[in-house]
Each structure stands twice: as C-alpha cells, then as structure tokens.
Coordinates of C-alpha atoms in Angstrom, one line a residue:
X1 CA 12.9 -17.8 78.1
X2 CA 12.9 -21.4 76.8
X3 CA 9.5 -23.0 76.5
X4 CA 8.7 -26.2 78.4
X5 CA 9.0 -29.0 76.0
X6 CA 5.5 -30.6 76.2
X7 CA 2.2 -29.9 78.0
X8 CA -1.0 -31.8 78.0
X9 CA -4.0 -29.6 78.9
X10 CA -6.9 -31.7 80.0
X11 CA -10.6 -30.8 79.7
X12 CA -10.5 -27.2 78.5
X13 CA -13.4 -25.5 76.8
X14 CA -12.2 -23.5 73.8
X15 CA -13.9 -20.1 73.6
X16 CA -15.1 -19.4 70.0
X17 CA -14.1 -16.0 68.7
X18 CA -13.7 -15.4 65.0
X19 CA -13.7 -19.1 64.2
X20 CA -15.9 -21.9 65.5
X21 CA -14.8 -24.2 68.4
X22 CA -16.1 -27.4 70.0
X23 CA -18.3 -26.5 72.9
X24 CA -17.4 -29.6 74.8
X25 CA -14.2 -29.9 76.9
X26 CA -11.1 -31.2 74.9
X27 CA -7.5 -32.1 75.5
X28 CA -4.7 -30.1 73.9
X29 CA -1.1 -31.2 73.4
X30 CA 1.5 -28.4 73.4
X31 CA 4.8 -29.1 71.8
X32 CA 7.6 -26.8 70.8
X33 CA 5.5 -23.8 71.6
X34 CA 2.4 -24.7 69.5
X35 CA -0.8 -26.6 69.8
X36 CA -0.1 -29.9 67.9
X37 CA -3.1 -32.0 68.8
X38 CA -6.7 -31.4 69.9
X39 CA -9.1 -34.3 70.7
X40 CA -11.7 -35.3 73.2
X41 CA -9.1 -37.5 74.9
X42 CA -5.4 -37.6 74.4
X43 CA -2.5 -39.5 75.9
X44 CA 0.9 -38.0 75.9
X45 CA 3.4 -40.1 77.9
X46 CA 6.1 -37.9 79.4
X47 CA 4.2 -34.6 78.9
X48 CA 3.6 -32.3 81.8
X49 CA -0.1 -32.1 82.6
X50 CA -2.4 -29.2 83.4
X51 CA -5.9 -30.1 84.6
X52 CA -8.2 -27.4 83.2
X53 CA -11.2 -29.0 84.8
X54 CA -13.7 -27.5 82.3
X55 CA -12.3 -24.0 82.5
X56 CA -12.3 -21.7 79.4
X57 CA -9.3 -21.3 77.1
X58 CA -8.6 -18.2 75.0
X59 CA -5.6 -17.0 73.0
X60 CA -3.2 -14.8 75.0
X61 CA -4.1 -11.2 75.3
X62 CA -2.1 -8.3 73.8
X63 CA -1.9 -4.6 74.8
X64 CA -1.0 -2.9 71.6
X65 CA 0.0 0.5 73.2
X66 CA 2.0 0.7 76.4
X67 CA 4.7 3.0 77.8
X68 CA 6.2 0.3 79.9
X69 CA 8.9 2.3 81.8
X70 CA 6.3 4.9 82.8
X71 CA 3.8 2.2 83.8
X72 CA 6.3 0.3 85.9
X73 CA 7.3 3.4 87.7
X74 CA 3.8 4.9 88.2
X75 CA 3.1 3.0 91.4
X76 CA 6.1 4.8 92.9
X77 CA 4.8 8.3 92.1
X78 CA 2.5 10.7 93.9
X79 CA -1.0 9.9 92.8
X80 CA -2.6 13.1 91.3
X81 CA -5.6 11.4 89.8
X82 CA -9.1 12.9 90.4
X83 CA -7.6 16.3 91.4
X84 CA -9.9 19.1 90.2
X85 CA -7.7 22.2 90.4
X86 CA -4.0 23.3 90.8
X87 CA -4.8 23.8 94.5
X88 CA -5.8 20.2 95.0
X89 CA -2.6 19.0 93.2
X90 CA -0.5 21.3 95.4
X91 CA -2.2 19.9 98.5
X92 CA -1.2 16.3 97.5
X93 CA 2.3 17.3 96.7
X94 CA 2.7 19.2 100.0
X95 CA 1.4 16.2 101.9
X96 CA 3.8 13.8 100.2
X97 CA 7.0 15.9 100.5
X98 CA 7.9 15.2 104.2
X99 CA 7.9 11.4 103.7
X100 CA 9.1 11.1 100.1
X101 CA 12.4 9.3 100.2
X102 CA 13.7 10.0 96.7
X103 CA 15.6 13.2 96.0
X104 CA 13.3 14.0 93.0
X105 CA 9.6 13.9 93.6
X106 CA 7.5 12.7 90.6
X107 CA 3.7 12.8 90.5
X108 CA 1.3 11.5 87.9
X109 CA -2.3 11.8 86.9
X110 CA -3.6 15.4 86.9
X111 CA -6.0 16.4 84.1
X112 CA -6.1 20.1 83.6
X113 CA -8.5 20.5 80.6
X114 CA -11.5 21.2 82.9
X115 CA -9.6 23.5 85.3
X116 CA -10.7 27.2 85.3
X117 CA -7.1 28.3 85.8
X118 CA -3.9 26.6 84.6
X119 CA -0.9 25.7 86.8
X120 CA 2.3 27.7 87.0
X121 CA 5.9 27.0 88.0
X122 CA 5.8 29.7 90.6
X123 CA 2.8 28.0 92.4
X124 CA 4.8 24.8 92.6
X125 CA 8.0 26.6 93.7
X126 CA 6.1 28.2 96.6
X127 CA 5.5 24.8 98.3
X128 CA 8.6 22.8 97.1
X129 CA 11.5 25.2 97.4
X130 CA 14.8 23.8 96.0
X131 CA 13.6 20.2 95.9
X132 CA 13.1 19.1 92.3
X133 CA 9.5 18.1 91.5
X134 CA 8.1 16.8 88.2
X135 CA 4.4 16.3 87.8
X136 CA 3.1 14.4 84.7
X137 CA -0.4 14.9 83.3
X138 CA -2.8 11.9 83.2
X139 CA -2.6 11.9 79.4
X140 CA 1.2 12.3 79.5
X141 CA 1.1 15.2 77.1
X142 CA 2.4 17.9 79.5
X143 CA 4.5 18.2 82.6
X144 CA 4.3 20.7 85.5
X145 CA 7.9 21.2 86.8
X146 CA 9.2 23.4 89.5
X147 CA 12.2 25.7 88.9
X148 CA 14.6 23.2 90.5
X149 CA 13.5 20.4 88.2
X150 CA 13.7 22.7 85.1
X151 CA 17.3 23.5 86.1
X152 CA 18.2 19.9 86.8
X153 CA 17.0 18.9 83.3
X154 CA 18.6 21.8 81.6
X155 CA 15.3 23.5 80.6
X156 CA 15.2 27.3 80.5
X157 CA 13.4 29.1 83.3
X158 CA 9.6 29.6 82.6
X159 CA 6.4 29.9 84.5
X160 CA 4.2 27.7 82.2
X161 CA 3.8 23.9 82.0
X162 CA 5.7 22.1 79.3
X163 CA 3.6 20.4 76.6
X164 CA 4.0 18.5 73.4
X165 CA 7.4 19.1 71.6
X166 CA 8.8 20.9 74.6
X167 CA 7.7 18.2 77.0
X168 CA 8.4 14.8 75.3
X169 CA 12.2 15.1 75.4
X170 CA 11.9 15.9 79.1
X171 CA 9.6 13.0 79.8
X172 CA 12.0 10.6 78.1
X173 CA 14.7 11.7 80.5
X174 CA 12.8 11.1 83.7
X175 CA 14.6 7.8 84.2
X176 CA 17.9 9.7 84.5
X177 CA 16.8 11.4 87.7
X178 CA 18.3 9.7 90.8
X179 CA 18.5 6.3 89.0
X180 CA 17.9 3.3 91.2
X181 CA 18.7 0.2 89.1
X182 CA 17.6 -2.2 91.8
X183 CA 14.3 -0.4 92.2
X184 CA 13.8 -0.2 88.5
X185 CA 14.3 -3.9 88.1
X186 CA 11.8 -4.6 90.9
X187 CA 9.3 -2.2 89.4
X188 CA 9.6 -3.9 85.9
X189 CA 9.4 -7.4 87.4
X190 CA 6.3 -6.5 89.4
X191 CA 4.6 -4.8 86.3
X192 CA 5.3 -7.8 84.1
X193 CA 4.1 -10.3 86.7
X194 CA 0.9 -8.3 87.1
X195 CA 0.4 -8.3 83.3
X196 CA 0.8 -12.0 83.1
X197 CA -1.8 -12.4 85.9
X198 CA -4.3 -10.5 83.7
X199 CA -3.6 -12.9 80.8
X200 CA -1.3 -10.6 78.9
X201 CA 1.2 -12.4 76.7
X202 CA 2.5 -9.5 74.7
X203 CA 2.8 -5.7 74.5
X204 CA 3.8 -3.1 72.0
X205 CA 6.1 -0.8 74.0
X206 CA 5.9 2.8 72.9
X207 CA 8.5 4.1 75.4
X208 CA 10.4 7.1 74.1
X209 CA 13.9 5.9 75.0
X210 CA 15.9 3.5 72.9
X211 CA 14.1 0.3 73.8
X212 CA 16.4 -2.3 72.1
X213 CA 19.3 -2.3 74.5
X214 CA 16.9 -1.7 77.4
X215 CA 14.8 -4.8 76.7
X216 CA 18.0 -6.9 76.0
X217 CA 19.1 -6.0 79.5
X218 CA 15.7 -6.8 81.0
X219 CA 15.6 -10.2 79.3
X220 CA 19.1 -11.0 80.5
X221 CA 18.0 -10.2 84.0
X222 CA 15.1 -12.6 83.9
X223 CA 12.2 -10.2 83.0
X224 CA 11.2 -12.4 80.1
X225 CA 7.6 -13.3 80.6
X226 CA 6.1 -11.2 77.8
X227 CA 6.5 -10.9 74.1
X228 CA 7.5 -7.3 73.3
X229 CA 7.3 -5.3 70.1
X230 CA 9.7 -2.4 70.6
X231 CA 8.8 0.9 68.9
X232 CA 11.3 3.5 67.9
X233 CA 10.9 7.3 67.4
X234 CA 12.5 9.7 64.9
X235 CA 15.3 10.6 67.3
X236 CA 16.3 6.9 67.7
X237 CA 15.5 5.8 64.1
X238 CA 19.1 6.1 62.9
X239 CA 20.2 3.6 65.6
X240 CA 17.5 1.1 64.4
X241 CA 18.5 1.5 60.8
X242 CA 22.2 1.1 61.7
X243 CA 21.3 -2.2 63.4
X244 CA 19.5 -3.3 60.2
X245 CA 16.3 -4.0 62.1
X246 CA 13.0 -4.3 60.3
X247 CA 9.6 -4.6 61.9
X248 CA 9.2 -8.2 63.2
X249 CA 12.9 -8.9 63.3
X250 CA 13.9 -10.7 66.5
X251 CA 16.1 -8.9 69.0
X252 CA 19.4 -10.7 69.9
X253 CA 19.4 -12.1 73.4
X254 CA 15.7 -12.4 73.8
X255 CA 15.0 -15.9 72.4
X256 CA 12.8 -14.2 69.8
X257 CA 10.3 -13.0 72.4
X258 CA 11.3 -9.3 71.7
X259 CA 11.1 -8.1 68.1
X260 CA 11.4 -4.8 66.4
X261 CA 8.2 -2.9 66.4
X262 CA 7.0 0.2 64.4
X263 CA 8.3 3.7 64.0
X264 CA 6.1 5.8 66.3
X265 CA 5.2 9.4 65.3
X266 CA 3.3 11.7 67.5
X267 CA 1.5 13.8 64.9
X268 CA -0.6 15.9 67.3
X269 CA -1.4 16.4 71.0
X270 CA -4.3 15.3 73.2
X271 CA -7.8 16.4 74.2
X272 CA -6.9 17.1 77.8
X273 CA -4.1 19.5 77.0
X274 CA -6.3 21.1 74.2
X275 CA -3.5 20.2 71.7
X276 CA -5.3 17.4 69.6
X277 CA -5.3 18.9 66.1
X278 CA -8.9 19.4 64.9
X279 CA -10.8 20.5 61.8
X280 CA -12.8 22.9 64.0
X281 CA -11.7 25.0 67.0
X282 CA -12.2 24.1 70.6
X283 CA -15.5 25.3 72.1
X284 CA -13.8 27.4 74.7
X285 CA -11.3 29.0 72.4
X286 CA -12.2 29.9 68.8
X287 CA -8.5 30.6 68.0
X288 CA -7.4 27.1 69.0
X289 CA -7.6 24.0 66.8
X290 CA -4.8 22.2 68.6
X291 CA -1.2 21.4 67.6
X292 CA 0.1 19.6 64.6
X293 CA 3.6 18.4 65.7
X294 CA 4.8 17.5 62.3
X295 CA 3.8 18.9 58.9
X296 CA 2.2 16.6 56.3
X297 CA 5.3 16.9 54.0
X298 CA 7.7 16.0 56.9
X299 CA 5.4 13.1 57.9
X300 CA 5.4 11.7 54.4
X301 CA 9.2 11.9 54.2
X302 CA 9.5 10.1 57.5
X303 CA 7.0 7.4 56.6
X304 CA 8.7 6.9 53.2
X305 CA 12.1 6.4 54.9
X306 CA 10.6 3.9 57.4
X307 CA 8.8 2.0 54.7
X308 CA 11.9 1.8 52.6
X309 CA 13.7 0.1 55.5
X310 CA 10.9 -2.3 56.3
X311 CA 9.4 -0.5 59.3
X312 CA 5.7 -0.2 59.9
X313 CA 4.5 3.2 61.2
X314 CA 2.3 3.8 64.3
X315 CA 0.9 7.4 63.8
X316 CA -0.5 9.0 66.9
X317 CA -3.6 11.0 65.9
X318 CA -6.2 12.1 68.4
X319 CA -7.8 15.0 66.5
X320 CA -9.6 14.5 63.2
X321 CA -7.4 16.9 61.3
X322 CA -4.3 15.0 62.5
X323 CA -5.8 11.7 61.4
X324 CA -6.5 13.1 58.0
X325 CA -3.0 14.3 57.7
X326 CA -1.6 10.9 58.8
X327 CA -3.8 9.1 56.2
X328 CA -2.6 11.5 53.5
X329 CA 1.0 10.5 54.5
X330 CA 0.2 6.8 54.5
X331 CA -1.2 7.2 51.0
X332 CA 1.7 9.2 49.6
X333 CA 4.4 7.0 51.2
X334 CA 2.9 3.6 50.7
X335 CA 3.7 2.8 54.3
X336 CA 1.7 0.3 56.4
X337 CA 0.8 0.5 60.0
X338 CA -1.7 1.9 62.4
X339 CA -3.4 5.0 63.7
X340 CA -2.8 5.2 67.4
X341 CA -5.9 6.4 69.4
X342 CA -8.2 7.5 66.5
X343 CA -10.2 9.3 69.1
X344 CA -12.0 11.9 66.9
X345 CA -12.5 10.7 63.4
X346 CA -14.0 12.4 60.3
X347 CA -16.5 9.8 59.0
X348 CA -15.1 10.0 55.5
X349 CA -11.7 8.8 56.9
X350 CA -13.1 5.5 58.2
X351 CA -13.4 4.2 54.6
X352 CA -9.9 5.5 53.8
X353 CA -8.5 3.6 56.8
X354 CA -10.2 0.4 55.6
X355 CA -9.1 0.8 52.0
X356 CA -5.5 1.5 53.1
X357 CA -5.5 -1.5 55.5
X358 CA -4.6 0.9 58.4
X359 CA -5.3 -0.6 61.9
X360 CA -7.1 1.4 64.4
X361 CA -5.1 0.9 67.6
X362 CA -7.6 2.2 70.2
X363 CA -7.7 2.5 73.9
X364 CA -11.4 2.2 75.0
X365 CA -10.8 3.0 78.7
X366 CA -10.0 6.6 77.6
X367 CA -13.6 7.2 76.8
X368 CA -14.4 6.6 80.5
X369 CA -12.1 9.5 81.4
X370 CA -12.8 11.8 78.5
X371 CA -16.6 11.9 78.4
X372 CA -17.1 15.1 80.3
X373 CA -14.2 17.0 78.8
X374 CA -15.3 15.9 75.3
X375 CA -18.8 17.4 75.8
X376 CA -17.2 20.6 77.2
X377 CA -14.6 21.1 74.5
X378 CA -16.0 19.2 71.4
X379 CA -19.8 19.5 72.0
X380 CA -20.5 19.5 68.3
X381 CA -18.6 16.4 67.5
X382 CA -19.1 13.9 70.4
X383 CA -20.8 11.5 68.0
X384 CA -17.5 11.1 66.1
X385 CA -15.5 10.1 69.2
X386 CA -14.4 6.5 69.8
X387 CA -16.5 5.2 66.9
X388 CA -15.5 1.6 67.4
X389 CA -18.6 0.0 65.8
X390 CA -18.5 2.3 62.8
X391 CA -14.8 1.5 62.1
X392 CA -15.4 -2.3 62.6
X393 CA -18.5 -2.3 60.4
X394 CA -16.6 -0.5 57.6
X395 CA -13.8 -3.0 57.6
X396 CA -11.2 -1.3 59.8
X397 CA -9.2 -3.8 62.0
X398 CA -9.3 -2.9 65.7
X399 CA -6.5 -3.5 68.1
X400 CA -7.2 -2.7 71.7
X401 CA -4.7 -1.3 74.2
X402 CA -4.4 0.9 77.3
X403 CA -1.8 3.6 76.7
X404 CA -0.6 2.7 80.2
X405 CA 0.0 4.6 82.4
X406 CA -2.7 6.8 80.9
X407 CA -5.1 3.9 81.7
X408 CA -4.2 0.8 83.7
X409 CA -2.5 -2.1 81.9
X410 CA -5.7 -4.1 82.1
X411 CA -7.1 -5.7 78.9
X412 CA -10.4 -6.6 80.8
X413 CA -11.0 -2.9 81.6
X414 CA -10.4 -2.0 78.0
X415 CA -12.8 -4.7 76.8
X416 CA -15.5 -3.7 79.3
X417 CA -15.3 -0.1 78.2
X418 CA -15.6 -1.1 74.6
X419 CA -18.7 -3.2 75.4
X420 CA -20.5 -0.8 77.8
X421 CA -19.3 2.7 77.3
X422 CA -19.9 4.0 80.9
X423 CA -18.1 3.5 84.2
X424 CA -21.1 4.2 86.3
X425 CA -24.9 4.2 86.4
X426 CA -25.2 6.7 83.5
X427 CA -26.3 5.5 80.1
X428 CA -23.5 4.4 77.8
X429 CA -21.9 7.2 75.8
X430 CA -22.9 6.7 72.1
X431 CA -24.1 3.2 72.8
X432 CA -24.5 2.4 69.1
X433 CA -20.7 2.4 68.9
X434 CA -20.3 -0.4 71.4
X435 CA -18.7 -3.7 70.6
X436 CA -19.9 -7.1 71.5
X437 CA -17.8 -9.1 74.0
X438 CA -16.6 -11.4 71.3
X439 CA -15.6 -8.5 69.1
X440 CA -13.7 -6.8 72.0
X441 CA -12.0 -10.1 72.9
X442 CA -11.0 -10.8 69.3
X443 CA -9.5 -7.3 69.1
X444 CA -7.4 -8.0 72.2
X445 CA -5.7 -11.3 70.9
X446 CA -3.4 -10.0 68.2
X447 CA -5.6 -11.5 65.5
X448 CA -5.3 -15.1 66.9
X449 CA -8.9 -16.1 66.6
X450 CA -10.0 -19.2 68.6
X451 CA -7.4 -21.6 69.8
X452 CA -7.0 -24.3 67.1
X453 CA -4.6 -26.9 65.8
X454 CA -1.3 -25.1 65.0
X455 CA -2.0 -22.1 67.2
X456 CA 0.9 -20.5 69.0
X457 CA 0.9 -21.7 72.6
X458 CA 0.2 -18.2 73.9
X459 CA -2.8 -19.2 76.0
X460 CA -5.0 -18.1 78.9
X461 CA -7.2 -20.2 81.0
X462 CA -10.2 -18.5 82.7
X463 CA -12.6 -19.6 85.5
X464 CA -15.6 -18.2 83.6
X465 CA -16.6 -17.9 79.9
X466 CA -15.9 -14.3 79.0
X467 CA -18.8 -14.5 76.4
X468 CA -21.4 -16.0 78.7
X469 CA -23.2 -12.6 78.8
X470 CA -23.0 -12.2 75.0
X471 CA -26.4 -10.9 74.0
X472 CA -28.4 -12.5 71.3
X473 CA -29.3 -9.3 69.4
X474 CA -27.4 -8.3 66.3
X475 CA -24.5 -5.9 66.9
X476 CA -26.2 -2.9 65.3
X477 CA -29.0 -3.2 67.9
X478 CA -26.6 -2.6 70.8
X479 CA -28.3 0.6 71.9
X480 CA -31.5 -1.4 72.7
X481 CA -29.7 -3.7 75.1
X482 CA -27.9 -1.6 77.7
X483 CA -28.7 -3.9 80.5
X484 CA -27.1 -6.8 78.6
X485 CA -24.0 -4.7 77.8
X486 CA -23.7 -3.7 81.5
X487 CA -23.8 -7.3 82.6
X488 CA -21.2 -8.3 80.0
X489 CA -18.9 -5.5 81.0
X490 CA -19.2 -6.4 84.7
X491 CA -18.3 -10.0 83.9
X492 CA -15.3 -8.8 81.8
X493 CA -14.0 -6.5 84.5
X494 CA -14.1 -9.3 87.0
X495 CA -11.9 -11.7 85.0
X496 CA -8.2 -12.5 85.6
X497 CA -6.1 -15.4 84.3
X498 CA -6.0 -18.7 86.1
X499 CA -3.1 -19.7 83.9
X500 CA -1.1 -17.7 81.3
X501 CA 1.2 -19.5 78.9
X502 CA 3.7 -17.9 76.5
X503 CA 5.2 -20.1 73.9
X504 CA 4.4 -23.2 75.9
X505 CA 5.9 -21.7 79.1
X506 CA 3.6 -20.9 82.1
X507 CA 4.2 -17.3 83.1
X508 CA 1.3 -17.2 85.7
X509 CA -0.6 -19.9 87.5
X510 CA -3.0 -19.6 90.4
X511 CA -2.1 -21.9 93.4
X512 CA -5.3 -23.9 93.0
X513 CA -4.1 -25.4 89.6
X514 CA -3.2 -29.0 89.3
X515 CA 0.1 -28.9 87.5
X516 CA 2.4 -32.0 87.4

C-alpha cells in the first residue's frame, strides 16, 4: 500500500479539535505520507491536486475495538436482531432454512437478557434436524447451537446455550465451517471499502484467531486500505512472543500499515448474558453477580508477562467488580493499556484509571441497545453506566469504537450516541454524561487533534462541518440543552466521507471530486 508521492489539497477548512485551526480555507501539501506545508495559497508543480472547494478536513477516524472477521461475515448471516423471544428466533431460522445455500447456517443478533424463558438446544433441533445451525448473540458472549453443530465442532451434547469460557473457543472456530476463501475475501474487501467510505483509516482488530498471518494474507491480496492494530489473546500469546513482536511493531508484508496491538483479556462477561461481574447481584437473581473469567492473581501474572515483553494490555471489563479487578492487576503488574467497554464503573475507580493512565476504550452505541435491560437488571446503578463525561472530566482518556458486529462499524453512530444518549424521542439517558461533538470527534481520531503541519496524512474530507451544531454552553450544562444535542447527533449520524486518505493514498473518493 504505497502512498502517492505528493498531493496538493486546495481550499480545505480545517476543523479545530483539541488545537486551534485557521477558520479560512487553506491549501495543504502532502508529501511522503505527511502534511508538509499549509498556507492560504500554495503552488506545488508536479503534485496531484484535490479540489476541496471549501469542504471540512479532519484527521482520519479510528475504531478502537472491532472483531473484523465477524463483522465482515455478519451480512451473510441470518439477521436475528430485534427478536423478543426464542420463538421469534426460531421463526426466522425456519424461514431462512429453505433458501440458505451454505451447509452450515449461522445467525447473529438475538439478545436474551429480557426473555422470560431461555433457549434450548432441543428447541433448535426440532426445526433444523441434522443441518448444523449456529446462532450468535448480539453481544457475542453466548451461542445457541443445535446438536448437529455441537457435534461438528466437537462439543459435548447439552441442552443449554454456550457462554463465556465455553463459547469463545467455539466462536473463534466459526471460520472453519464450510470455508469459502473467495467469499471471505469478498466479504473483507466489502467491509474495508465500507469502512473507508465512513472515514475510517484504522482499526484495532480484537478477533480471537491468530491475526498476524491472517492480515499478512489480506494485505498480500490487496485488502490494504486500513491501518490495523492486531490484538492477541492468551492462547496465541506464545506465537506472538516467539515472533518477538511488541505493541507497535510493524508486521512484515504490510508496508507498516499493520502493527502488533495489545494482549486482549476478557475478564468478565456481558450484561445481556447476565455474566458481567458486578459488586452487587443482578436484580432478578440475588445469587448472581456475574462471571469472573480470570482470577486477579492469574490476570496479574498474565499482565506481568505481557508488560515484560513490551505488550500493552486491553482488559475487557463490563461489570464494576471486573473493572476493579483489572485495575488491581494493572497496578500490581505495571502494565499499560486500556479497559475495554468500562460500562458499569465504581466512581472511585475513575480516579484510579486516570492516575494509572489507563484508556477507557468505550462503545457509546451500546448504550442505545442496553438502556432497557440496564434498568431491568441494574436498576440501582444506572447512574454509573457509560459515564463518559465523568471519566473525561477526571482525566481519563477516551477512545471510541463499535465492538462490531455488536454495533455497526460506524464511527458517526458512536459519536452521535455519545453526544445525544437516545436513539429516539425519549430524553437522553443520563444526559449529564454526554460528550460535546468536539469531544466525541477527538476521541475518534486516535489522539491526532486538528490537522496541522507535520500531521500524518490520514485525512477525511467532509461535506459539512461536524461541529456546526456544537452548542455554546459549557459541557457540564449538557443536561440543559437536549435539543442542541439532538441536532448535533442528527448531523453526525448523517455524515460520511467525501474523501478518505491513508498515508497520502486515497482509499475512498466520491465521484463528484475533482482529482487530477
């Protein structure tokens, strides 16, 4: 993915984020993948030219938490979203079976936390017979398989769904079922092209499989439009250490666009499977506080090993008790990294995160899905969920993402959810925890700030100013300006990239653009 040598961008308006920017249109010269000159008028003989015509320029967007294989394949799966019971899921599967071409039927998107009864293998067997069927929950923390699929994947017969430690090894193997290399390549190519169209220049890929050889193969096949940080898990950590890779090291064969990412550790479960590990029990089950997938001592040992070998750690923690355990391990090990999700947070732990320099890698679109189930299962702690403003105010760095396929790979949706915490006409959920549009955008650009001299030429050109609905009130007054936040969110949701550039190479351009 070699960058184009030189570009002259004419008449672009730089959007001010964390640093000031000239409000008037300027010209920018791109050379060797960086912004080398900015002025009101530039001449650059021999450079290719892009006429911005007064459009708005921002740093390229990052999604800091993606399961790329699952996201790429989601569009080829039975859609189970918005189902309200096992019976509704079974109806959709039964309707899909006659026309489903693949030998193994895979569905995605059911959310069982609010169901009065939980699904069983025998229910699925009754409509599917001997044809293997795998259904993945919308939060990806459990799987509902029929007996044929259990047998195919070598899982002992059972009548319950698989979740957490039982489920994740199975989820990682879904790609083995009736592999279609050509179809997989097309799915990845489409997903990466769509991401570039939304202004995404980079992702952190949290896929469970060994991502280094997989991404080397994708880059070699021409799927090279994104920067990728490749996470590893405990079961593939030995391979990473054997390769001598540290976080940030470039991956051979990717022209430096793919680098080693963090060690990912899933310390607890999720709200929708009632497995997020909490300090207090779930409202509907006094005996259940969720599931801690790894003890504090084991987590500390694992973080210590990662830190000693130059790897950052991304610790999944959705429940407040899991987050406390993860922070204890960060403290004891000296490791650096992030809390992934940070959905339910003990207020005392916010300051600990800030003091330790731990990033809150959050997915705001989840709050749109989890509002009702939170009030049902955590009614006494809803005020401590998705506390974005509290974390930012106390000095915690925010990094936004999607957790695709749990939410769409769409940074504008994530930003809109962070700004106006409601998907519909209802009042925002905990409006005081909203971000301003500028804050949400800054948390989506990998710390780049405004485009400036020396900036990496990972750039996005927009038809509209994403901050034009930025309200005049101070951030702490956000609860008084719901109409403004709704307008700002609507604007953000309606944005897509006109041009996306990665390292000086255009990875997406609308046909209307004057490029020569």
